[in-house]
Amino acid sequence: MAASSSSILATQIFTHLSTTKSLFPSPTWLQSFLSTQRLTTPLPALTQSALFRLLASDITTTLSTTTTTPSTCFPTDIHNAEIKERRLAGPIAVQVLDVEDIGKSRWEQVEAIEASERGEGTKGREIIRVVLSDAQNGSEEPLIHSAGPHKLLLQDAKGARVYGIEVKGVRGVGVGMSIGSKMVLTDVLVARGVVLLDQEKASCLGGKIEGLHRAWKEGRKEQLRAKAIAE
């Protein structure tokens, strides 16, 4: 009876996440998730908990790559620069591994990080001191606002990594976003191996992979500095 209930719940959670969030959790992950839950928990609470876990996970280990259609991952020839343009129907769930504000030089980005580390922001041409509220103290560093456009390194459930460029601003995208954030791409245009992002074709679901985010944050300034010196 318990196994039957677990199987039914797994199907219900899969259906909810795939139809409302375009996330296709693998059967193995669903069974592992349900093994940690009380099966008498109301379905809405279970689906919300499953969504939270997925958004904090590495999708290369939690999303299915075998039970879904090929359109839910990048094609194998995604990096072929000889293909001038093509559209990918999707939906393709991806996670963000890197983000850069290409509207600023790399030296400007380094300076923005250093200003944030000093607790400084800008107001027009004036440098101001940023005072954290009690709620912010002890939390992550203040967000570094970036106008963009942004260049993102995206990874699908099969592990394929592709660069994406904002052609129009996408809500939630910026250097203040968390590494490991999940996005869904639908009917997106790919030009010579680069995904072109805009608000209509790309949506941010949120999320964060703690280890990846921490490593990215700690190494970002030096990586930008090294690239700036090499230019």
PDB file of C-alpha atoms in Angstrom:
ATOM      1  CA  MET A   1       0.000   0.000   0.000  1.00  0.00           C
ATOM      2  CA  ALA A   2       2.807   2.427   0.911  1.00  0.00           C
ATOM      3  CA  ALA A   3       4.622   1.679  -2.348  1.00  0.00           C
ATOM      4  CA  SER A   4       1.423   2.284  -4.301  1.00  0.00           C
ATOM      5  CA  SER A   5       0.799   5.587  -2.513  1.00  0.00           C
ATOM      6  CA  SER A   6       4.390   6.668  -3.156  1.00  0.00           C
ATOM      7  CA  SER A   7       4.070   5.863  -6.853  1.00  0.00           C
ATOM      8  CA  ILE A   8       0.837   7.838  -7.134  1.00  0.00           C
ATOM      9  CA  LEU A   9       2.334  10.819  -5.324  1.00  0.00           C
ATOM     10  CA  ALA A  10       5.432  10.697  -7.538  1.00  0.00           C
ATOM     11  CA  THR A  11       3.220  10.864 -10.634  1.00  0.00           C
ATOM     12  CA  GLN A  12       1.185  13.730  -9.200  1.00  0.00           C
ATOM     13  CA  ILE A  13       4.277  15.738  -8.230  1.00  0.00           C
ATOM     14  CA  PHE A  14       5.891  15.089 -11.620  1.00  0.00           C
ATOM     15  CA  THR A  15       2.751  16.242 -13.414  1.00  0.00           C
ATOM     16  CA  HIS A  16       2.509  19.407 -11.330  1.00  0.00           C
ATOM     17  CA  LEU A  17       6.163  20.408 -11.708  1.00  0.00           C
ATOM     18  CA  SER A  18       6.299  19.602 -15.415  1.00  0.00           C
ATOM     19  CA  THR A  19       3.099  21.468 -16.301  1.00  0.00           C
ATOM     20  CA  THR A  20       3.522  24.519 -14.059  1.00  0.00           C
ATOM     21  CA  LYS A  21       7.321  24.965 -13.907  1.00  0.00           C
ATOM     22  CA  SER A  22       8.601  22.975 -16.927  1.00  0.00           C
ATOM     23  CA  LEU A  23      10.778  20.936 -14.572  1.00  0.00           C
ATOM     24  CA  PHE A  24      10.921  17.181 -15.196  1.00  0.00           C
ATOM     25  CA  PRO A  25      12.322  15.437 -12.098  1.00  0.00           C
ATOM     26  CA  SER A  26      13.761  11.976 -12.613  1.00  0.00           C
ATOM     27  CA  PRO A  27      11.914   8.967 -11.137  1.00  0.00           C
ATOM     28  CA  THR A  28      14.965   8.170  -9.001  1.00  0.00           C
ATOM     29  CA  TRP A  29      15.027  11.668  -7.530  1.00  0.00           C
ATOM     30  CA  LEU A  30      11.268  11.635  -6.881  1.00  0.00           C
ATOM     31  CA  GLN A  31      11.443   8.346  -4.994  1.00  0.00           C
ATOM     32  CA  SER A  32      14.422   9.595  -2.982  1.00  0.00           C
ATOM     33  CA  PHE A  33      12.574  12.810  -2.169  1.00  0.00           C
ATOM     34  CA  LEU A  34       9.399  10.994  -1.111  1.00  0.00           C
ATOM     35  CA  SER A  35      11.385   8.644   1.127  1.00  0.00           C
ATOM     36  CA  THR A  36      12.154  11.681   3.310  1.00  0.00           C
ATOM     37  CA  GLN A  37       8.541  12.886   3.466  1.00  0.00           C
ATOM     38  CA  ARG A  38       5.399  11.850   5.282  1.00  0.00           C
ATOM     39  CA  LEU A  39       3.092  10.467   2.617  1.00  0.00           C
ATOM     40  CA  THR A  40       0.098  11.873   4.510  1.00  0.00           C
ATOM     41  CA  THR A  41       1.353  15.435   3.915  1.00  0.00           C
ATOM     42  CA  PRO A  42      -1.090  17.392   1.701  1.00  0.00           C
ATOM     43  CA  LEU A  43      -0.097  17.311  -1.964  1.00  0.00           C
ATOM     44  CA  PRO A  44       0.316  21.135  -2.319  1.00  0.00           C
ATOM     45  CA  ALA A  45       2.848  21.105   0.539  1.00  0.00           C
ATOM     46  CA  LEU A  46       4.710  18.155  -0.982  1.00  0.00           C
ATOM     47  CA  THR A  47       4.926  19.784  -4.418  1.00  0.00           C
ATOM     48  CA  GLN A  48       6.168  23.046  -2.897  1.00  0.00           C
ATOM     49  CA  SER A  49       8.822  21.189  -0.918  1.00  0.00           C
ATOM     50  CA  ALA A  50       9.849  19.262  -4.053  1.00  0.00           C
ATOM     51  CA  LEU A  51      10.146  22.509  -6.004  1.00  0.00           C
ATOM     52  CA  PHE A  52      12.318  24.067  -3.279  1.00  0.00           C
ATOM     53  CA  ARG A  53      14.619  21.029  -3.293  1.00  0.00           C
ATOM     54  CA  LEU A  54      14.898  21.039  -7.103  1.00  0.00           C
ATOM     55  CA  LEU A  55      15.755  24.740  -7.228  1.00  0.00           C
ATOM     56  CA  ALA A  56      18.582  24.112  -4.755  1.00  0.00           C
ATOM     57  CA  SER A  57      19.848  21.053  -6.620  1.00  0.00           C
ATOM     58  CA  ASP A  58      22.220  20.339  -9.489  1.00  0.00           C
ATOM     59  CA  ILE A  59      19.798  19.577 -12.335  1.00  0.00           C
ATOM     60  CA  THR A  60      22.320  17.228 -13.964  1.00  0.00           C
ATOM     61  CA  THR A  61      21.545  14.816 -11.128  1.00  0.00           C
ATOM     62  CA  THR A  62      17.883  15.585 -10.401  1.00  0.00           C
ATOM     63  CA  LEU A  63      16.124  16.195 -13.729  1.00  0.00           C
ATOM     64  CA  SER A  64      15.267  13.435 -16.154  1.00  0.00           C
ATOM     65  CA  THR A  65      17.140  13.109 -19.430  1.00  0.00           C
ATOM     66  CA  THR A  66      15.528   9.845 -20.546  1.00  0.00           C
ATOM     67  CA  THR A  67      11.806  10.049 -19.912  1.00  0.00           C
ATOM     68  CA  THR A  68      11.252  13.429 -21.542  1.00  0.00           C
ATOM     69  CA  THR A  69      11.311  14.566 -25.149  1.00  0.00           C
ATOM     70  CA  PRO A  70      14.608  15.698 -26.756  1.00  0.00           C
ATOM     71  CA  SER A  71      13.327  19.290 -26.797  1.00  0.00           C
ATOM     72  CA  THR A  72      13.835  19.601 -23.032  1.00  0.00           C
ATOM     73  CA  CYS A  73      17.635  19.665 -23.471  1.00  0.00           C
ATOM     74  CA  PHE A  74      19.981  21.438 -25.855  1.00  0.00           C
ATOM     75  CA  PRO A  75      20.612  19.581 -29.135  1.00  0.00           C
ATOM     76  CA  THR A  76      23.933  17.777 -29.383  1.00  0.00           C
ATOM     77  CA  ASP A  77      25.148  20.217 -32.050  1.00  0.00           C
ATOM     78  CA  ILE A  78      24.207  23.316 -30.057  1.00  0.00           C
ATOM     79  CA  HIS A  79      27.754  24.731 -30.387  1.00  0.00           C
ATOM     80  CA  ASN A  80      27.780  24.523 -34.180  1.00  0.00           C
ATOM     81  CA  ALA A  81      28.641  28.098 -35.206  1.00  0.00           C
ATOM     82  CA  GLU A  82      27.899  27.306 -38.844  1.00  0.00           C
ATOM     83  CA  ILE A  83      24.168  27.274 -38.086  1.00  0.00           C
ATOM     84  CA  LYS A  84      23.283  30.938 -38.438  1.00  0.00           C
ATOM     85  CA  GLU A  85      19.933  30.829 -36.613  1.00  0.00           C
ATOM     86  CA  ARG A  86      17.495  28.285 -35.253  1.00  0.00           C
ATOM     87  CA  ARG A  87      14.734  28.140 -32.693  1.00  0.00           C
ATOM     88  CA  LEU A  88      14.558  25.642 -29.864  1.00  0.00           C
ATOM     89  CA  ALA A  89      10.970  24.909 -28.902  1.00  0.00           C
ATOM     90  CA  GLY A  90      11.788  23.738 -25.405  1.00  0.00           C
ATOM     91  CA  PRO A  91      10.914  24.076 -22.660  1.00  0.00           C
ATOM     92  CA  ILE A  92      14.547  23.684 -21.639  1.00  0.00           C
ATOM     93  CA  ALA A  93      15.394  23.944 -17.950  1.00  0.00           C
ATOM     94  CA  VAL A  94      18.902  25.289 -17.312  1.00  0.00           C
ATOM     95  CA  GLN A  95      20.989  26.414 -14.370  1.00  0.00           C
ATOM     96  CA  VAL A  96      23.208  29.498 -14.347  1.00  0.00           C
ATOM     97  CA  LEU A  97      26.912  28.776 -13.758  1.00  0.00           C
ATOM     98  CA  ASP A  98      28.279  32.262 -14.435  1.00  0.00           C
ATOM     99  CA  VAL A  99      26.972  35.770 -15.128  1.00  0.00           C
ATOM    100  CA  GLU A 100      28.811  38.852 -16.330  1.00  0.00           C
ATOM    101  CA  ASP A 101      27.664  42.410 -17.032  1.00  0.00           C
ATOM    102  CA  ILE A 102      29.062  42.928 -20.532  1.00  0.00           C
ATOM    103  CA  GLY A 103      27.707  46.470 -20.532  1.00  0.00           C
ATOM    104  CA  LYS A 104      30.690  47.347 -18.306  1.00  0.00           C
ATOM    105  CA  SER A 105      34.390  46.788 -18.837  1.00  0.00           C
ATOM    106  CA  ARG A 106      35.946  44.116 -16.666  1.00  0.00           C
ATOM    107  CA  TRP A 107      37.908  46.755 -14.765  1.00  0.00           C
ATOM    108  CA  GLU A 108      34.645  48.578 -14.021  1.00  0.00           C
ATOM    109  CA  GLN A 109      33.202  45.325 -12.706  1.00  0.00           C
ATOM    110  CA  VAL A 110      36.249  44.787 -10.475  1.00  0.00           C
ATOM    111  CA  GLU A 111      35.868  48.325  -9.125  1.00  0.00           C
ATOM    112  CA  ALA A 112      32.154  47.716  -8.460  1.00  0.00           C
ATOM    113  CA  ILE A 113      32.975  44.569  -6.471  1.00  0.00           C
ATOM    114  CA  GLU A 114      35.622  46.405  -4.439  1.00  0.00           C
ATOM    115  CA  ALA A 115      33.204  49.265  -3.742  1.00  0.00           C
ATOM    116  CA  SER A 116      30.608  46.738  -2.555  1.00  0.00           C
ATOM    117  CA  GLU A 117      33.216  45.128  -0.291  1.00  0.00           C
ATOM    118  CA  ARG A 118      33.831  48.558   1.259  1.00  0.00           C
ATOM    119  CA  GLY A 119      30.096  49.026   1.720  1.00  0.00           C
ATOM    120  CA  GLU A 120      29.921  51.759  -0.899  1.00  0.00           C
ATOM    121  CA  GLY A 121      27.407  52.348  -3.652  1.00  0.00           C
ATOM    122  CA  THR A 122      26.849  55.058  -6.217  1.00  0.00           C
ATOM    123  CA  LYS A 123      24.208  57.698  -6.698  1.00  0.00           C
ATOM    124  CA  GLY A 124      24.817  59.299 -10.050  1.00  0.00           C
ATOM    125  CA  ARG A 125      28.496  60.312  -9.943  1.00  0.00           C
ATOM    126  CA  GLU A 126      28.526  60.488  -6.161  1.00  0.00           C
ATOM    127  CA  ILE A 127      29.931  57.681  -3.994  1.00  0.00           C
ATOM    128  CA  ILE A 128      27.718  57.019  -1.005  1.00  0.00           C
ATOM    129  CA  ARG A 129      28.061  54.795   2.033  1.00  0.00           C
ATOM    130  CA  VAL A 130      25.600  51.899   2.110  1.00  0.00           C
ATOM    131  CA  VAL A 131      24.178  51.335   5.588  1.00  0.00           C
ATOM    132  CA  LEU A 132      22.744  47.883   6.117  1.00  0.00           C
ATOM    133  CA  SER A 133      19.483  47.481   7.998  1.00  0.00           C
ATOM    134  CA  ASP A 134      19.269  45.083  10.910  1.00  0.00           C
ATOM    135  CA  ALA A 135      17.597  42.575   8.599  1.00  0.00           C
ATOM    136  CA  GLN A 136      20.509  42.748   6.169  1.00  0.00           C
ATOM    137  CA  ASN A 137      23.279  42.462   8.738  1.00  0.00           C
ATOM    138  CA  GLY A 138      24.703  38.956   8.742  1.00  0.00           C
ATOM    139  CA  SER A 139      23.214  38.196   5.339  1.00  0.00           C
ATOM    140  CA  GLU A 140      25.002  38.082   2.007  1.00  0.00           C
ATOM    141  CA  GLU A 141      26.789  41.131   0.646  1.00  0.00           C
ATOM    142  CA  PRO A 142      24.637  43.908  -0.841  1.00  0.00           C
ATOM    143  CA  LEU A 143      23.679  43.263  -4.443  1.00  0.00           C
ATOM    144  CA  ILE A 144      25.832  44.894  -7.079  1.00  0.00           C
ATOM    145  CA  HIS A 145      23.338  46.487  -9.432  1.00  0.00           C
ATOM    146  CA  SER A 146      24.082  45.883 -13.090  1.00  0.00           C
ATOM    147  CA  ALA A 147      22.299  47.413 -16.044  1.00  0.00           C
ATOM    148  CA  GLY A 148      23.492  44.807 -18.508  1.00  0.00           C
ATOM    149  CA  PRO A 149      23.218  43.354 -21.003  1.00  0.00           C
ATOM    150  CA  HIS A 150      24.434  40.191 -19.315  1.00  0.00           C
ATOM    151  CA  LYS A 151      26.298  37.138 -20.532  1.00  0.00           C
ATOM    152  CA  LEU A 152      25.357  33.892 -18.809  1.00  0.00           C
ATOM    153  CA  LEU A 153      26.852  30.420 -18.836  1.00  0.00           C
ATOM    154  CA  LEU A 154      23.907  28.016 -18.943  1.00  0.00           C
ATOM    155  CA  GLN A 155      23.863  24.265 -18.294  1.00  0.00           C
ATOM    156  CA  ASP A 156      21.064  21.831 -19.152  1.00  0.00           C
ATOM    157  CA  ALA A 157      20.114  18.546 -17.478  1.00  0.00           C
ATOM    158  CA  LYS A 158      22.544  16.575 -19.657  1.00  0.00           C
ATOM    159  CA  GLY A 159      25.424  18.833 -18.609  1.00  0.00           C
ATOM    160  CA  ALA A 160      25.781  20.740 -21.898  1.00  0.00           C
ATOM    161  CA  ARG A 161      27.096  24.259 -21.308  1.00  0.00           C
ATOM    162  CA  VAL A 162      26.080  27.119 -23.580  1.00  0.00           C
ATOM    163  CA  TYR A 163      26.515  30.879 -23.402  1.00  0.00           C
ATOM    164  CA  GLY A 164      23.435  33.080 -23.414  1.00  0.00           C
ATOM    165  CA  ILE A 165      23.316  36.810 -24.121  1.00  0.00           C
ATOM    166  CA  GLU A 166      20.548  39.204 -23.098  1.00  0.00           C
ATOM    167  CA  VAL A 167      19.154  40.966 -26.144  1.00  0.00           C
ATOM    168  CA  LYS A 168      16.401  42.421 -23.964  1.00  0.00           C
ATOM    169  CA  GLY A 169      16.400  42.575 -20.184  1.00  0.00           C
ATOM    170  CA  VAL A 170      15.223  39.422 -18.422  1.00  0.00           C
ATOM    171  CA  ARG A 171      13.611  39.880 -15.019  1.00  0.00           C
ATOM    172  CA  GLY A 172      15.798  38.348 -12.309  1.00  0.00           C
ATOM    173  CA  VAL A 173      18.998  38.295 -14.380  1.00  0.00           C
ATOM    174  CA  GLY A 174      21.969  40.281 -13.068  1.00  0.00           C
ATOM    175  CA  VAL A 175      25.297  39.885 -11.299  1.00  0.00           C
ATOM    176  CA  GLY A 176      23.390  39.789  -8.020  1.00  0.00           C
ATOM    177  CA  MET A 177      21.603  36.576  -8.969  1.00  0.00           C
ATOM    178  CA  SER A 178      22.618  33.336  -7.300  1.00  0.00           C
ATOM    179  CA  ILE A 179      24.774  30.823  -9.114  1.00  0.00           C
ATOM    180  CA  GLY A 180      22.706  27.709  -9.634  1.00  0.00           C
ATOM    181  CA  SER A 181      19.583  29.764 -10.325  1.00  0.00           C
ATOM    182  CA  LYS A 182      17.190  27.902 -12.587  1.00  0.00           C
ATOM    183  CA  MET A 183      15.760  29.315 -15.807  1.00  0.00           C
ATOM    184  CA  VAL A 184      13.370  27.931 -18.419  1.00  0.00           C
ATOM    185  CA  LEU A 185      13.869  28.661 -22.125  1.00  0.00           C
ATOM    186  CA  THR A 186      10.911  28.398 -24.500  1.00  0.00           C
ATOM    187  CA  ASP A 187      10.932  28.981 -28.278  1.00  0.00           C
ATOM    188  CA  VAL A 188      14.330  30.581 -27.805  1.00  0.00           C
ATOM    189  CA  LEU A 189      16.533  31.755 -30.684  1.00  0.00           C
ATOM    190  CA  VAL A 190      20.078  30.422 -30.996  1.00  0.00           C
ATOM    191  CA  ALA A 191      22.518  32.294 -33.250  1.00  0.00           C
ATOM    192  CA  ARG A 192      25.804  30.570 -34.102  1.00  0.00           C
ATOM    193  CA  GLY A 193      25.807  28.588 -30.878  1.00  0.00           C
ATOM    194  CA  VAL A 194      24.770  31.431 -28.563  1.00  0.00           C
ATOM    195  CA  VAL A 195      21.340  31.577 -26.909  1.00  0.00           C
ATOM    196  CA  LEU A 196      19.616  34.954 -27.290  1.00  0.00           C
ATOM    197  CA  LEU A 197      17.669  35.793 -24.141  1.00  0.00           C
ATOM    198  CA  ASP A 198      14.688  38.079 -23.670  1.00  0.00           C
ATOM    199  CA  GLN A 199      11.814  38.313 -21.216  1.00  0.00           C
ATOM    200  CA  GLU A 200       9.334  36.572 -23.515  1.00  0.00           C
ATOM    201  CA  LYS A 201      11.520  33.512 -24.128  1.00  0.00           C
ATOM    202  CA  ALA A 202      13.364  33.137 -20.826  1.00  0.00           C
ATOM    203  CA  SER A 203      12.011  33.067 -17.288  1.00  0.00           C
ATOM    204  CA  CYS A 204      13.844  32.834 -13.971  1.00  0.00           C
ATOM    205  CA  LEU A 205      12.594  30.340 -11.396  1.00  0.00           C
ATOM    206  CA  GLY A 206      15.190  31.231  -8.780  1.00  0.00           C
ATOM    207  CA  GLY A 207      17.155  28.803  -6.672  1.00  0.00           C
ATOM    208  CA  LYS A 208      20.797  28.491  -5.685  1.00  0.00           C
ATOM    209  CA  ILE A 209      23.509  25.837  -5.459  1.00  0.00           C
ATOM    210  CA  GLU A 210      25.348  26.833  -2.302  1.00  0.00           C
ATOM    211  CA  GLY A 211      28.746  25.349  -3.094  1.00  0.00           C
ATOM    212  CA  LEU A 212      28.876  26.706  -6.641  1.00  0.00           C
ATOM    213  CA  HIS A 213      27.677  30.129  -5.559  1.00  0.00           C
ATOM    214  CA  ARG A 214      30.255  30.386  -2.785  1.00  0.00           C
ATOM    215  CA  ALA A 215      33.127  29.398  -5.087  1.00  0.00           C
ATOM    216  CA  TRP A 216      31.950  31.801  -7.808  1.00  0.00           C
ATOM    217  CA  LYS A 217      31.611  34.692  -5.383  1.00  0.00           C
ATOM    218  CA  GLU A 218      35.041  34.102  -3.837  1.00  0.00           C
ATOM    219  CA  GLY A 219      36.824  33.804  -7.176  1.00  0.00           C
ATOM    220  CA  ARG A 220      34.893  36.273  -9.313  1.00  0.00           C
ATOM    221  CA  LYS A 221      36.994  39.382  -8.684  1.00  0.00           C
ATOM    222  CA  GLU A 222      40.286  37.666  -9.455  1.00  0.00           C
ATOM    223  CA  GLN A 223      38.865  36.024 -12.584  1.00  0.00           C
ATOM    224  CA  LEU A 224      37.660  39.382 -13.875  1.00  0.00           C
ATOM    225  CA  ARG A 225      40.992  40.977 -13.022  1.00  0.00           C
ATOM    226  CA  ALA A 226      42.901  38.241 -14.875  1.00  0.00           C
ATOM    227  CA  LYS A 227      40.702  38.604 -17.949  1.00  0.00           C
ATOM    228  CA  ALA A 228      41.062  42.385 -17.870  1.00  0.00           C
ATOM    229  CA  ILE A 229      44.865  42.147 -17.734  1.00  0.00           C
ATOM    230  CA  ALA A 230      44.859  39.651 -20.615  1.00  0.00           C
ATOM    231  CA  GLU A 231      42.780  41.944 -22.854  1.00  0.00           C
TER     232      GLU A 231
END
